[in-house]
Each structure stands twice: as structure tokens, then as C-alpha cells.
Short mmCIF file of N, CA, C and O in Angstrom, two decimals:
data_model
loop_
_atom_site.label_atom_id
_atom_site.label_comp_id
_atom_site.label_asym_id
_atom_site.label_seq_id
_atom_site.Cartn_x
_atom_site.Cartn_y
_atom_site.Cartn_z
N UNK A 1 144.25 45.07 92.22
CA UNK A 1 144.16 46.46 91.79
C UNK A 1 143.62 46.48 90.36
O UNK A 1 144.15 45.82 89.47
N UNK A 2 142.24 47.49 90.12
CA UNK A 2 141.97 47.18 88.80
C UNK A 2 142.60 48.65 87.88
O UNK A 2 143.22 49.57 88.41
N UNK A 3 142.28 48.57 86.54
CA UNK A 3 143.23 49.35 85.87
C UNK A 3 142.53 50.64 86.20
O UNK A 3 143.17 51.67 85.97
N UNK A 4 141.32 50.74 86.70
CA UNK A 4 141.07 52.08 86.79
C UNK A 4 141.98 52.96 88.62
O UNK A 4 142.33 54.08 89.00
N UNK A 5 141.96 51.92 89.00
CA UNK A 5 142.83 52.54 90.52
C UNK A 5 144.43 52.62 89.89
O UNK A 5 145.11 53.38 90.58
N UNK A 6 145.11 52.09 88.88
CA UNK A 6 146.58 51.81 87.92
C UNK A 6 146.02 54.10 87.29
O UNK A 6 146.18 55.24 87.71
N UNK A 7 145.73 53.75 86.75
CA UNK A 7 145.23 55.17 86.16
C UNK A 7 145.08 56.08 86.74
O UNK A 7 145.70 57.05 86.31
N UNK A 8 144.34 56.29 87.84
CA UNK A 8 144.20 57.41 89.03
C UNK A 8 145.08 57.24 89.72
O UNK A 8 145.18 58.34 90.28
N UNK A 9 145.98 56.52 90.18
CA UNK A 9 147.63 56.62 90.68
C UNK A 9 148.34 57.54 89.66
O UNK A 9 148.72 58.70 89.81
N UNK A 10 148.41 56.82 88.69
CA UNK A 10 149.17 57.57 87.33
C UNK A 10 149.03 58.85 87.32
O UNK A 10 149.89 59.71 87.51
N UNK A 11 147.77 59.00 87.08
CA UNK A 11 146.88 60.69 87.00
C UNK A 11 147.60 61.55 88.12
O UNK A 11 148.11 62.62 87.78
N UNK A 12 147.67 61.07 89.67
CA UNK A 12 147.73 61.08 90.82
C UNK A 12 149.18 62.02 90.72
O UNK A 12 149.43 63.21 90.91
N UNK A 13 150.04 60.78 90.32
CA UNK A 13 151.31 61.34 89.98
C UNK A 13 151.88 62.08 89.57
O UNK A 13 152.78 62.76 90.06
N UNK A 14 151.24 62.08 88.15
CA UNK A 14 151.69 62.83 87.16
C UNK A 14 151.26 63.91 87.48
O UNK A 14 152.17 64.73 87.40
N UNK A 15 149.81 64.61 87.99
CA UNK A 15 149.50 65.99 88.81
C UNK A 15 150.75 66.70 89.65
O UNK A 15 151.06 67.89 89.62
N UNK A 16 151.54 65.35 90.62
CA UNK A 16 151.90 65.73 91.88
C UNK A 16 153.25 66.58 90.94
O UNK A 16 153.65 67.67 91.35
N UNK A 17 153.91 65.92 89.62
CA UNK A 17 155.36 66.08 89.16
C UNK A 17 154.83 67.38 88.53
O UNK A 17 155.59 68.34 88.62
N UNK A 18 153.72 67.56 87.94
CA UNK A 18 153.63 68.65 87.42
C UNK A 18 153.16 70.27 88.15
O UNK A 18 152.99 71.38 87.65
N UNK A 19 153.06 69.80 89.40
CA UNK A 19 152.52 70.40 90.82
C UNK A 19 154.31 71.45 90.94
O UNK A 19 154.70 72.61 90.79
N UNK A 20 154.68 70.52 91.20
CA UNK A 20 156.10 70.67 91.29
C UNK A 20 157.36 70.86 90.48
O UNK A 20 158.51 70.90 90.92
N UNK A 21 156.91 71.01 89.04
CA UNK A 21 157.46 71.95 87.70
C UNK A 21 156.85 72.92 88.14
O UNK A 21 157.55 73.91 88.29
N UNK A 22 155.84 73.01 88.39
CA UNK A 22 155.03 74.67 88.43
C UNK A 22 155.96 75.33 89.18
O UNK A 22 156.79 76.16 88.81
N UNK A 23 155.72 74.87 90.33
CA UNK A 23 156.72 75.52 91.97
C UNK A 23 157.62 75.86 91.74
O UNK A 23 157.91 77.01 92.06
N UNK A 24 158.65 74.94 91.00
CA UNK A 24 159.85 75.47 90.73
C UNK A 24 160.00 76.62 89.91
O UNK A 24 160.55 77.68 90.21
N UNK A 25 159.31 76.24 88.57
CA UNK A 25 159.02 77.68 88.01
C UNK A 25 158.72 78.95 88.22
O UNK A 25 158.99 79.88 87.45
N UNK A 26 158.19 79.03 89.19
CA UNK A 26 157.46 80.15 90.23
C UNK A 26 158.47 80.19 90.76
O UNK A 26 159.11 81.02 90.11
N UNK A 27 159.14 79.79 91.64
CA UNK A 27 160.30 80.31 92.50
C UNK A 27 161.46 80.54 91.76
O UNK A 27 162.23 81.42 92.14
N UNK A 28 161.75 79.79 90.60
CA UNK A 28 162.79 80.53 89.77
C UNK A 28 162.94 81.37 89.52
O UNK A 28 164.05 81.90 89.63
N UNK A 29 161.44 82.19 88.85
CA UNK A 29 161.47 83.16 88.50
C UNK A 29 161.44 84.43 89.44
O UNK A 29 161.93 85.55 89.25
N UNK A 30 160.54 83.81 90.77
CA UNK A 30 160.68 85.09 91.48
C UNK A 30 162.15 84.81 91.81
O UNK A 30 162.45 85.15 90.67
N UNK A 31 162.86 84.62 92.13
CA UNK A 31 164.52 84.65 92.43
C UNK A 31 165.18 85.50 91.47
O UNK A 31 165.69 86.58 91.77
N UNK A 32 165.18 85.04 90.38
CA UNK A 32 165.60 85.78 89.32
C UNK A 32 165.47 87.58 89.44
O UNK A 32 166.38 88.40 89.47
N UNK A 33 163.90 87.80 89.48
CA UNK A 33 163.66 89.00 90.26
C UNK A 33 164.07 89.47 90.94
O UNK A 33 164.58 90.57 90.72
N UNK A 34 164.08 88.75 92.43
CA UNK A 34 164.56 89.02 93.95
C UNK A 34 166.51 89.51 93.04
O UNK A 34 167.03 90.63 93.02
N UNK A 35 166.85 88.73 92.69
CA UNK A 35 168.08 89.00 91.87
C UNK A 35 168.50 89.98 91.72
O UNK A 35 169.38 90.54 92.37
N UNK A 36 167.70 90.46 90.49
CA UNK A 36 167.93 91.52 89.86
C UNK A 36 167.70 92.82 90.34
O UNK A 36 168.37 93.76 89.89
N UNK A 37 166.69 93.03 91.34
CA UNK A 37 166.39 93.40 92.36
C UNK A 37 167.80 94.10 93.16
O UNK A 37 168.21 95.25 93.00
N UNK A 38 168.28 93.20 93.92
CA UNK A 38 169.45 93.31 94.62
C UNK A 38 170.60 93.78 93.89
O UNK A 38 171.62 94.26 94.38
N UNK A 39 170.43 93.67 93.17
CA UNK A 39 172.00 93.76 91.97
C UNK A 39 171.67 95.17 91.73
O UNK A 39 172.60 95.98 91.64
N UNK A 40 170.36 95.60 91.60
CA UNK A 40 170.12 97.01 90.61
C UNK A 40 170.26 98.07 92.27
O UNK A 40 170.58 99.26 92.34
N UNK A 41 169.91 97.21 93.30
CA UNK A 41 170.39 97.99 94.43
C UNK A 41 171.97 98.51 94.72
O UNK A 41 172.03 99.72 94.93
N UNK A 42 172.46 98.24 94.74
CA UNK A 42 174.26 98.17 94.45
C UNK A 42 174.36 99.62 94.06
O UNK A 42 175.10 100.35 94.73
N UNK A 43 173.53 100.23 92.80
CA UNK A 43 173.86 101.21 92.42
C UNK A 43 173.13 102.73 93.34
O UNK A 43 173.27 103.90 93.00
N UNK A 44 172.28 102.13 94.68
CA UNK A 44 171.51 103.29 95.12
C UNK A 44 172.78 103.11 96.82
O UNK A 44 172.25 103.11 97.93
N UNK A 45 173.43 103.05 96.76
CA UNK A 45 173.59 103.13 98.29
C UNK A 45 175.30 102.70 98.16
O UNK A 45 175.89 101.85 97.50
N UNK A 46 175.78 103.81 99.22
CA UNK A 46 176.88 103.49 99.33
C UNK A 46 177.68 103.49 101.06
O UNK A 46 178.85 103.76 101.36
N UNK A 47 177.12 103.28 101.49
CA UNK A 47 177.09 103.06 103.08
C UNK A 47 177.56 101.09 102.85
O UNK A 47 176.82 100.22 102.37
N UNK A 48 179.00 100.91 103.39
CA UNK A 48 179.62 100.08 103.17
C UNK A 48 178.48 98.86 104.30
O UNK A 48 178.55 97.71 103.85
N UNK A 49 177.95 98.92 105.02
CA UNK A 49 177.09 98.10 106.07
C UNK A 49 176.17 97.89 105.00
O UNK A 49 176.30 96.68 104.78
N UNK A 50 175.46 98.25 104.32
CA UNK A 50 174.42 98.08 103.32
C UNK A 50 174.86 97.51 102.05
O UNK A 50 174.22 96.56 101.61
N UNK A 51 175.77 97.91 101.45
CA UNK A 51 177.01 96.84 100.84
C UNK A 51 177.02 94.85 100.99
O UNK A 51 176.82 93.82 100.33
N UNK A 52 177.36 95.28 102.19
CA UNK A 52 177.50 93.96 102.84
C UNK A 52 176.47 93.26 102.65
O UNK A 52 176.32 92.32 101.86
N UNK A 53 175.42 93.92 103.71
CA UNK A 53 174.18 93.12 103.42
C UNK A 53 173.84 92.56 102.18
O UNK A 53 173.73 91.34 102.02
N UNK A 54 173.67 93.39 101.31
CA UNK A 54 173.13 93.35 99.99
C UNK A 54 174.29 92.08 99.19
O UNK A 54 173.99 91.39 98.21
N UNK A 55 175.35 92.05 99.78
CA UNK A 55 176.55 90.60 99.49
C UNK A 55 175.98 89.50 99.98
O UNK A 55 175.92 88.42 99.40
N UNK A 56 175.41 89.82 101.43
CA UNK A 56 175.11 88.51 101.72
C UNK A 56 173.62 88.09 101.10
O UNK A 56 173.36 86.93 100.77
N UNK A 57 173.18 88.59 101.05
CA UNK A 57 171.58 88.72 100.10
C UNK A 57 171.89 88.04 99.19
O UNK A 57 171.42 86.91 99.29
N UNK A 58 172.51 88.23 98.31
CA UNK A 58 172.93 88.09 97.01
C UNK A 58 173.35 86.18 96.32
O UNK A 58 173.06 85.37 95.44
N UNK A 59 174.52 86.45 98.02
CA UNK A 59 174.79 84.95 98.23
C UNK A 59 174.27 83.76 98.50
O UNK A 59 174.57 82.62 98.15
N UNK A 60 173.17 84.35 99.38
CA UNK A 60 171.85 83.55 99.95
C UNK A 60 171.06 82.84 98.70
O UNK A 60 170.73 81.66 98.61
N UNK A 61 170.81 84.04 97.63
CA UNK A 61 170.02 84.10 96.58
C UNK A 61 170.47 82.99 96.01
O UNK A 61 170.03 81.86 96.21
N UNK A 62 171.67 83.39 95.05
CA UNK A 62 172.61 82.61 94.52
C UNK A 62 172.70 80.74 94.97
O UNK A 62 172.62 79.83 94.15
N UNK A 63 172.87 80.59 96.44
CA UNK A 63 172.81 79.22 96.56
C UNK A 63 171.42 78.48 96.35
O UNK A 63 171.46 77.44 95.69
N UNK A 64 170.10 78.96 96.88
CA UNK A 64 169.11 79.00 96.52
C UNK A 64 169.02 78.71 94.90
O UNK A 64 168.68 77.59 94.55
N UNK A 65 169.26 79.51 94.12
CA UNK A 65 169.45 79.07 92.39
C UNK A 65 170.05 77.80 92.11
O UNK A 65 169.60 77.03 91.26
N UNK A 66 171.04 77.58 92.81
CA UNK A 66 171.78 76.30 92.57
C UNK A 66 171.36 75.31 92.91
O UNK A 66 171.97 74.33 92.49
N UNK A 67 170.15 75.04 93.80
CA UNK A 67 169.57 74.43 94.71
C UNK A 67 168.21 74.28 93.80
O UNK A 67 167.53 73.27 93.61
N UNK A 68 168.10 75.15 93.46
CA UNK A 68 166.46 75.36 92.22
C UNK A 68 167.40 74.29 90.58
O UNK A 68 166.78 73.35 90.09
N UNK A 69 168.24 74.51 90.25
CA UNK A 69 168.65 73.89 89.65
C UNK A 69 168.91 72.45 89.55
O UNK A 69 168.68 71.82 88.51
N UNK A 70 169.43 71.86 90.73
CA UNK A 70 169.71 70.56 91.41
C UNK A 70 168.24 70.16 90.92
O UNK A 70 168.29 69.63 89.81
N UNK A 71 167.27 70.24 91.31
CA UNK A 71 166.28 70.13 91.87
C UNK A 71 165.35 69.79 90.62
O UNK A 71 164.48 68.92 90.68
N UNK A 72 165.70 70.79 89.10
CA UNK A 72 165.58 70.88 87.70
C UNK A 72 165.88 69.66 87.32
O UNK A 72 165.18 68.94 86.62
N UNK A 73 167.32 69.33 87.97
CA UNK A 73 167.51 68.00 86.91
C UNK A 73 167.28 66.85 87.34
O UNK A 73 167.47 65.89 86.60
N UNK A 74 166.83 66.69 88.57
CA UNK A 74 166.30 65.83 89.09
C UNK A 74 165.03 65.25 88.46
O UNK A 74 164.93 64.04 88.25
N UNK A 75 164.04 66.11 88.18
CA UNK A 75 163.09 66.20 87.80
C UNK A 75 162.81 66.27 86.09
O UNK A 75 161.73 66.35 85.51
N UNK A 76 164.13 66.21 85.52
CA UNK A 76 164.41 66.48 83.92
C UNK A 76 163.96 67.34 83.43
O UNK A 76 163.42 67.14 82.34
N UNK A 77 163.94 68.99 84.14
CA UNK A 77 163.63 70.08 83.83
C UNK A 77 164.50 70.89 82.98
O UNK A 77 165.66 70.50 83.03
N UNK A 78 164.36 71.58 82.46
CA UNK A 78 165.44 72.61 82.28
C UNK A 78 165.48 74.25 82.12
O UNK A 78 165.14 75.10 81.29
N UNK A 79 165.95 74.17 83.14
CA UNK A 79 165.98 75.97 83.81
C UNK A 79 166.78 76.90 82.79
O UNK A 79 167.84 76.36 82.46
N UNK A 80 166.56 78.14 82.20
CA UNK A 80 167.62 78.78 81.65
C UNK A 80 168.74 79.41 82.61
O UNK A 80 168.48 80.38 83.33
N UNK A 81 169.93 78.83 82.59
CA UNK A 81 171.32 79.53 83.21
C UNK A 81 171.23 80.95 83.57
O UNK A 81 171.43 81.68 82.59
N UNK A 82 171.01 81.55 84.60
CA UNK A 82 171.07 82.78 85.03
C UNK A 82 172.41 83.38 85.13
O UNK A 82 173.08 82.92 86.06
N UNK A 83 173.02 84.35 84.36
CA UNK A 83 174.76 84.81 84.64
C UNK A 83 174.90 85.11 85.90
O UNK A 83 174.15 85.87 86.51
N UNK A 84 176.04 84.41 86.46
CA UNK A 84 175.94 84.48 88.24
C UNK A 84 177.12 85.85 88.02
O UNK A 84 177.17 86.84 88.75
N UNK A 85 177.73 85.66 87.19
CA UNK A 85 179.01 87.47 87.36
C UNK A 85 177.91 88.69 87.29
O UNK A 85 178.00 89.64 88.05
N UNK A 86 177.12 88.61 86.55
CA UNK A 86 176.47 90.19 86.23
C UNK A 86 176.28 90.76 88.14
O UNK A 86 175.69 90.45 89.18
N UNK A 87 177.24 91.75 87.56
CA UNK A 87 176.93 93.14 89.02
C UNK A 87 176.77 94.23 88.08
O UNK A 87 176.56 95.37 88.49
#
């Protein structure tokens, strides 16, 4: 293997990790959204079935974040802490 195929691996790589900071970033943030989103819904509807939903939404979201996080430090990222209490 000569150093120029050592280099375009490298290159290769280092694209793929930074491929995949992006992604995460992008989906963090839309989550965050999708989030806030849901949370600011809470205050339009009071039909206890829509309630719910919007709980389980929420929850879905929520593990998803934790999962985007995992995923942060794997990668030696670092995500800013989203407050999981704010309703």
C-alpha cells in the first residue's frame, strides 16, 4: 500500500466521521424543533385523547434524544443538554 492509497483512506474516513457529525446535527436539531413543537401544542387542545397522544409523541421524541446523544459521545461530540422537564 503506497502512502497515497494511506491518505485517501484517511481522507475517506475522515469525510465518512464528518458525514456523520453533520447527520447528527441535523437531526438534533430538527428534534429539538419537533420538541418544542409538541410541547407548545399542550397549550392548544384539551381533548384528553390528544393529550395522550401528544405524551406519547413526546416520549418517542425524548428517547430518540437520548439515543442522538449516546451516539454524540461515541463519536466525541458534544450536543447541548436539552431540559427534558420544560412543559
Amino acid at each position: 500500500m503506497t502512502l497515497n492509497d494511506l491518505l485517501l483512506k484517511f481522507r475517506i474516513h475522515k469525510n465518512s466521521a464528518d458525514e456523520k457529525n453533520k447527520n447528527l446535527r441535523r437531526e438534533y436539531n430538527e428534534l429539538l424543533s419537533h420538541l418544542s413543537d409538541i410541547r407548545s401544542n399542550y397549550n392548544f387542545t384539551d381533548n384528553p385523547s390528544a393529550i395522550d397522544a401528544l405524551i406519547y409523541e413526546e416520549n418517542a421524541a425524548l428517547c430518540r434524544l437520548q439515543e442522538l446523544y449516546r451516539e454524540a459521545r461515541e463519536l466525541n461530540m458534544t450536543l447541548e443538554a436539552f431540559p427534558v422537564d420544560e412543559k
